[in-house]
Short mmCIF file of C-alpha atoms in Angstrom, two decimals:
data_model
loop_
_atom_site.label_atom_id
_atom_site.label_comp_id
_atom_site.label_asym_id
_atom_site.label_seq_id
_atom_site.Cartn_x
_atom_site.Cartn_y
_atom_site.Cartn_z
CA UNK Z 256 103.38 102.30 112.15
CA UNK Z 257 101.04 101.58 109.73
CA UNK Z 258 102.11 98.89 107.66
CA UNK Z 259 102.35 101.28 104.17
CA UNK Z 260 104.52 103.66 106.09
CA UNK Z 261 106.65 101.48 106.91
CA UNK Z 262 107.04 100.34 103.89
CA UNK Z 263 108.18 103.91 102.48
CA UNK Z 264 110.24 104.34 105.03
CA UNK Z 265 111.92 101.45 104.06
CA UNK Z 266 111.97 102.45 100.40
CA UNK Z 267 113.26 105.57 101.37
CA UNK Z 268 116.29 104.21 103.67
CA UNK Z 269 117.06 101.95 100.89
CA UNK Z 270 117.22 105.39 98.11
CA UNK Z 271 119.14 107.81 101.11
CA UNK Z 272 121.22 104.92 100.75
CA UNK Z 273 121.95 104.93 97.42
CA UNK Z 274 122.68 108.84 97.50
CA UNK Z 275 124.86 109.11 100.36
CA UNK Z 276 127.22 106.61 98.47
CA UNK Z 277 127.86 109.10 95.54
CA UNK Z 278 128.17 112.23 97.61
CA UNK Z 279 132.07 112.18 97.72
CA UNK Z 280 131.89 111.72 93.79
CA UNK Z 281 129.48 113.89 92.17
CA UNK Z 282 131.98 114.87 89.93
CA UNK Z 283 131.99 111.52 88.16
CA UNK Z 284 128.33 111.37 87.43
CA UNK Z 285 126.36 111.56 84.31
CA UNK Z 286 124.04 114.81 84.40
CA UNK Z 287 121.97 116.03 81.71
CA UNK Z 288 119.19 119.11 81.68
CA UNK Z 289 115.69 118.87 81.76
CA UNK Z 290 114.82 122.59 81.58
CA UNK Z 291 116.34 126.13 82.94
CA UNK Z 292 118.21 125.52 86.28
CA UNK Z 293 116.35 122.08 86.04
CA UNK Z 294 118.95 118.58 86.47
CA UNK Z 295 118.97 115.12 86.19
CA UNK Z 296 121.47 112.94 87.51
CA UNK Z 297 122.12 108.75 87.50
CA UNK Z 298 121.37 108.87 91.19
CA UNK Z 299 118.24 110.41 90.72
CA UNK Z 300 117.41 107.84 88.33
CA UNK Z 301 118.35 105.09 90.51
CA UNK Z 302 116.87 106.75 93.86
CA UNK Z 303 113.99 106.55 91.77
CA UNK Z 304 114.01 102.76 90.48
CA UNK Z 305 115.07 101.34 93.82
CA UNK Z 306 112.27 103.24 95.65
CA UNK Z 307 109.40 101.82 93.21
CA UNK Z 308 111.29 98.38 93.17
CA UNK Z 309 111.09 98.14 96.93
CA UNK Z 310 107.27 99.57 96.89
CA UNK Z 311 106.10 97.35 93.36
CA UNK Z 312 107.11 94.21 95.79
CA UNK Z 313 105.03 94.62 98.76
CA UNK Z 314 102.52 96.60 96.23
CA UNK Z 315 102.32 95.22 92.40
CA UNK Z 316 98.88 96.98 91.56
CA UNK Z 317 99.21 100.28 92.76
CA UNK Z 318 100.07 103.35 90.49
CA UNK Z 319 103.53 104.81 90.67
CA UNK Z 320 104.72 108.92 89.99
CA UNK Z 321 108.12 109.86 90.12
CA UNK Z 322 109.48 112.97 89.20
CA UNK Z 323 111.70 111.24 87.16
CA UNK Z 324 109.81 108.55 85.54
CA UNK Z 325 106.55 110.16 85.19
CA UNK Z 326 103.32 107.95 86.35
CA UNK Z 327 103.81 103.91 85.99
CA UNK Z 328 100.33 102.30 86.09
CA UNK Z 329 98.86 100.37 87.48
CA UNK Z 330 95.68 98.10 88.16
CA UNK Z 331 94.40 100.61 91.02
CA UNK Z 332 94.13 103.52 90.86
CA UNK Z 333 92.87 104.30 93.94
CA UNK Z 334 96.50 104.06 95.38
CA UNK Z 335 98.89 106.62 93.91
CA UNK Z 336 102.70 106.83 95.31
CA UNK Z 337 103.62 110.64 94.71
CA UNK Z 338 107.77 110.08 94.98
CA UNK Z 339 110.72 112.55 94.38
CA UNK Z 340 113.84 110.44 95.05
CA UNK Z 341 116.37 113.33 95.33
CA UNK Z 342 114.24 116.62 96.20
CA UNK Z 343 117.55 119.17 96.04
CA UNK Z 344 119.85 117.61 92.81
CA UNK Z 345 121.45 121.00 92.74
CA UNK Z 346 122.46 121.28 96.40
CA UNK Z 347 123.67 117.35 95.83
CA UNK Z 348 125.93 117.62 92.43
CA UNK Z 349 127.75 120.63 94.61
CA UNK Z 350 128.51 118.54 97.41
CA UNK Z 351 125.64 120.61 99.84
CA UNK Z 352 123.93 118.48 102.06
CA UNK Z 353 120.74 119.55 102.16
CA UNK Z 354 118.69 117.32 99.66
CA UNK Z 355 116.00 114.34 100.71
CA UNK Z 356 113.59 111.67 100.01
CA UNK Z 357 109.94 112.31 99.70
CA UNK Z 358 107.54 109.29 99.27
CA UNK Z 359 104.04 109.71 100.13
CA UNK Z 360 100.61 108.30 99.28
CA UNK Z 361 97.55 109.11 98.07
CA UNK Z 362 94.45 107.20 98.83
CA UNK Z 363 91.29 107.72 96.70
CA UNK Z 364 92.48 111.99 96.42
CA UNK Z 365 93.62 112.04 99.60
CA UNK Z 366 96.98 111.83 101.38
CA UNK Z 367 97.76 109.20 103.91
CA UNK Z 368 100.99 108.40 104.40
CA UNK Z 369 104.60 110.63 104.00
CA UNK Z 370 107.85 110.13 104.64
CA UNK Z 371 110.44 112.55 103.93
CA UNK Z 372 113.73 111.22 104.76
CA UNK Z 373 117.31 113.57 105.52
CA UNK Z 374 119.99 111.13 104.67
CA UNK Z 375 123.05 113.47 105.13
CA UNK Z 376 121.53 113.99 108.89
CA UNK Z 377 119.88 110.25 108.90
CA UNK Z 378 116.44 112.60 109.71
CA UNK Z 379 113.40 110.38 108.80
CA UNK Z 380 110.09 112.83 109.17
CA UNK Z 381 106.76 110.96 109.11
CA UNK Z 382 103.11 111.05 108.97
CA UNK Z 383 99.88 109.01 109.23
CA UNK Z 384 96.55 110.29 108.82
CA UNK Z 385 95.12 110.86 112.16
CA UNK Z 386 98.35 109.41 113.88
CA UNK Z 387 100.41 112.67 113.70
CA UNK Z 388 103.63 113.32 112.55
CA UNK Z 389 107.54 112.26 114.06
CA UNK Z 390 111.07 112.95 113.74
CA UNK Z 391 112.34 109.69 113.82
CA UNK Z 392 110.46 108.57 117.83
CA UNK Z 393 109.74 112.13 118.57
CA UNK Z 394 106.26 113.38 118.20
CA UNK Z 395 106.38 116.80 115.67
CA UNK Z 396 104.10 120.14 116.23
CA UNK Z 397 104.38 122.99 114.64
CA UNK Z 398 106.30 126.16 116.08
CA UNK Z 399 104.08 128.14 118.51
CA UNK Z 400 104.85 131.80 117.21
CA UNK Z 401 102.10 133.99 116.70
CA UNK Z 402 102.23 136.33 114.07
CA UNK Z 403 105.23 137.38 111.56
CA UNK Z 404 107.06 139.18 114.28
CA UNK Z 405 110.17 137.39 115.21
CA UNK Z 406 109.36 134.41 112.98
CA UNK Z 407 111.94 132.35 110.36
CA UNK Z 408 110.44 131.55 107.13
CA UNK Z 409 111.47 129.11 104.65
CA UNK Z 410 111.32 129.94 100.60
CA UNK Z 411 111.94 128.66 97.17
CA UNK Z 412 113.39 130.82 94.17
CA UNK Z 413 111.35 130.54 91.05
CA UNK Z 414 115.00 129.47 89.14
CA UNK Z 415 112.75 127.16 86.46
CA UNK Z 416 110.21 130.02 86.41
CA UNK Z 417 111.96 133.15 85.42
CA UNK Z 418 109.09 135.07 84.22
CA UNK Z 419 108.05 134.51 87.92
CA UNK Z 420 111.24 136.27 89.02
CA UNK Z 421 109.86 140.03 89.71
CA UNK Z 422 106.89 139.26 91.22
CA UNK Z 423 108.04 136.96 93.88
CA UNK Z 424 110.98 139.17 94.86
CA UNK Z 425 107.52 141.31 95.47
CA UNK Z 426 106.40 139.18 97.74
CA UNK Z 427 110.42 138.20 99.19
CA UNK Z 428 110.73 141.87 100.40
CA UNK Z 429 107.22 142.10 101.81
CA UNK Z 430 108.03 139.12 104.11
CA UNK Z 431 111.30 139.91 104.56
CA UNK Z 432 110.24 142.61 106.03
CA UNK Z 433 107.85 141.61 108.18
CA UNK Z 434 109.73 139.03 109.97
CA UNK Z 435 112.79 137.41 111.80
CA UNK Z 436 114.39 136.38 108.51
CA UNK Z 437 113.68 134.47 105.21
CA UNK Z 438 115.90 131.08 104.41
CA UNK Z 439 116.13 129.49 101.20
CA UNK Z 440 117.79 126.10 101.54
CA UNK Z 441 116.66 124.38 97.97
CA UNK Z 442 115.15 121.11 98.76
CA UNK Z 443 111.05 121.76 99.34
CA UNK Z 444 110.43 118.70 100.64
CA UNK Z 445 112.86 118.96 103.43
CA UNK Z 446 112.03 122.60 104.36
CA UNK Z 447 108.40 121.54 104.55
CA UNK Z 448 109.51 118.87 107.33
CA UNK Z 449 111.04 121.50 108.97
CA UNK Z 450 108.30 123.76 109.43
CA UNK Z 451 106.15 120.01 110.76
CA UNK Z 452 109.05 120.58 112.98
CA UNK Z 453 109.20 123.78 114.52
CA UNK Z 454 112.24 125.03 112.65
CA UNK Z 455 110.44 127.48 110.69
CA UNK Z 456 107.36 128.95 111.41
CA UNK Z 457 106.10 129.11 107.75
CA UNK Z 458 107.07 128.69 104.31
CA UNK Z 459 105.76 129.70 100.38
CA UNK Z 460 106.96 128.90 96.90
CA UNK Z 461 105.70 129.16 93.81
CA UNK Z 462 105.10 126.45 90.64
CA UNK Z 463 105.75 123.64 92.76
CA UNK Z 464 105.27 119.77 91.85
CA UNK Z 465 102.52 117.26 93.60
CA UNK Z 466 106.02 115.45 94.40
CA UNK Z 467 107.51 118.18 95.76
CA UNK Z 468 104.79 118.84 98.33
CA UNK Z 469 102.35 115.86 98.96
CA UNK Z 470 104.90 113.96 101.83
CA UNK Z 471 105.76 117.58 103.28
CA UNK Z 472 101.88 118.95 102.90
CA UNK Z 473 100.80 115.26 105.39
CA UNK Z 474 103.60 116.10 107.90
CA UNK Z 475 102.56 120.03 108.46
CA UNK Z 476 99.07 119.26 108.91
CA UNK Z 477 99.75 116.21 111.09
CA UNK Z 478 101.92 118.55 113.27
CA UNK Z 479 98.97 120.62 113.55
CA UNK Z 480 99.86 123.47 110.98
CA UNK Z 481 98.37 124.07 107.44
CA UNK Z 482 99.29 124.09 103.75
CA UNK Z 483 96.89 126.28 101.64
CA UNK Z 484 97.36 127.67 97.94
CA UNK Z 485 98.16 131.20 97.21
CA UNK Z 486 94.79 132.29 98.14
CA UNK Z 487 93.91 130.45 101.50
CA UNK Z 488 92.23 127.22 99.17
CA UNK Z 489 93.02 123.57 98.62
CA UNK Z 490 94.39 123.87 95.29
CA UNK Z 491 98.42 124.06 96.18
CA UNK Z 492 98.72 120.27 94.76
CA UNK Z 493 96.80 120.87 91.83
CA UNK Z 494 98.74 124.14 91.20
CA UNK Z 495 102.05 123.87 92.69
CA UNK Z 496 101.89 127.41 94.58
CA UNK Z 497 101.87 126.97 98.25
CA UNK Z 498 102.17 128.68 101.63
CA UNK Z 499 102.08 126.77 104.95
CA UNK Z 500 102.79 127.48 108.71
CA UNK Z 501 101.04 126.87 111.88
CA UNK Z 502 97.25 129.04 111.96
CA UNK Z 503 98.49 132.17 113.24
CA UNK Z 504 101.80 132.79 111.02
CA UNK Z 505 99.78 131.43 107.68
CA UNK Z 506 97.44 134.06 107.97
CA UNK Z 507 99.52 136.58 107.97
CA UNK Z 508 101.47 135.02 105.24
CA UNK Z 509 97.91 135.10 103.16
CA UNK Z 510 97.41 138.69 103.80
CA UNK Z 511 100.88 139.74 102.53
CA UNK Z 512 100.57 137.05 99.75
CA UNK Z 513 96.80 138.29 98.88
CA UNK Z 514 96.70 139.13 94.33
CA UNK Z 515 99.63 137.50 94.14
CA UNK Z 516 97.62 134.07 92.70
CA UNK Z 517 95.87 136.48 89.72
CA UNK Z 518 99.14 138.01 88.85
CA UNK Z 519 101.00 134.80 88.70
CA UNK Z 520 97.40 133.86 86.29
CA UNK Z 521 98.35 136.33 84.23
CA UNK Z 522 101.94 135.90 83.92
CA UNK Z 523 100.99 132.28 82.65
CA UNK Z 524 98.07 133.62 79.76
CA UNK Z 525 100.92 136.11 78.25
CA UNK Z 526 102.94 132.72 77.99
CA UNK Z 527 106.14 134.04 80.16
#
């Protein structure tokens, strides 16, 4: 395992242990709202602080970009850590065991290392560019599904962007009618890891953040899959609209999603 990935795994496990200690007493936590259906707890903040503490000790000059703390500058901007300390906060706050820690390293703008850790299941998904993707010690490959027929597709509802809901429901209907089913679990980083593991054949979602996407995207690419924006391009990290899957599934997903990006842009211009 690459030394930087090993350090990321260590940080993710440390944060995951902290998260699990609070799982049975979430009712006692201090929870605040960051926006519409967007919550943060003291556990999110403590987990992020734990991750940065571990990584900063090893790499004091790197840049750290966390969901809760924003960017923490370092002298070497070529190395940027993208951190989601608790992806699936709403699930966690309800005791629903579908959440994860996500950490990725971007070097000179390119994703190089990624880990998604599911503490409830003790599953560690890891990837290094050019070295493959793994679940614990098992090599991962995306599914061999040859199209949408019989496919299981993951998604995320636009709960933080209600203006996107009508358009999202159009895409949901179109995809649901062509597949075996659609699943919404509530933790995008873990959904992407499951695509890499072949547990789902594809995934789409609107308006994610870079720390939601980064580690999972690298996992999928290293497992033989593809991650794009809604137009099939490479702006998913910048725009937050994500489509992922094996090459044949993503081709059919993109056909059903054609024109969606333009319509989302129009909603944004209207201020929705």
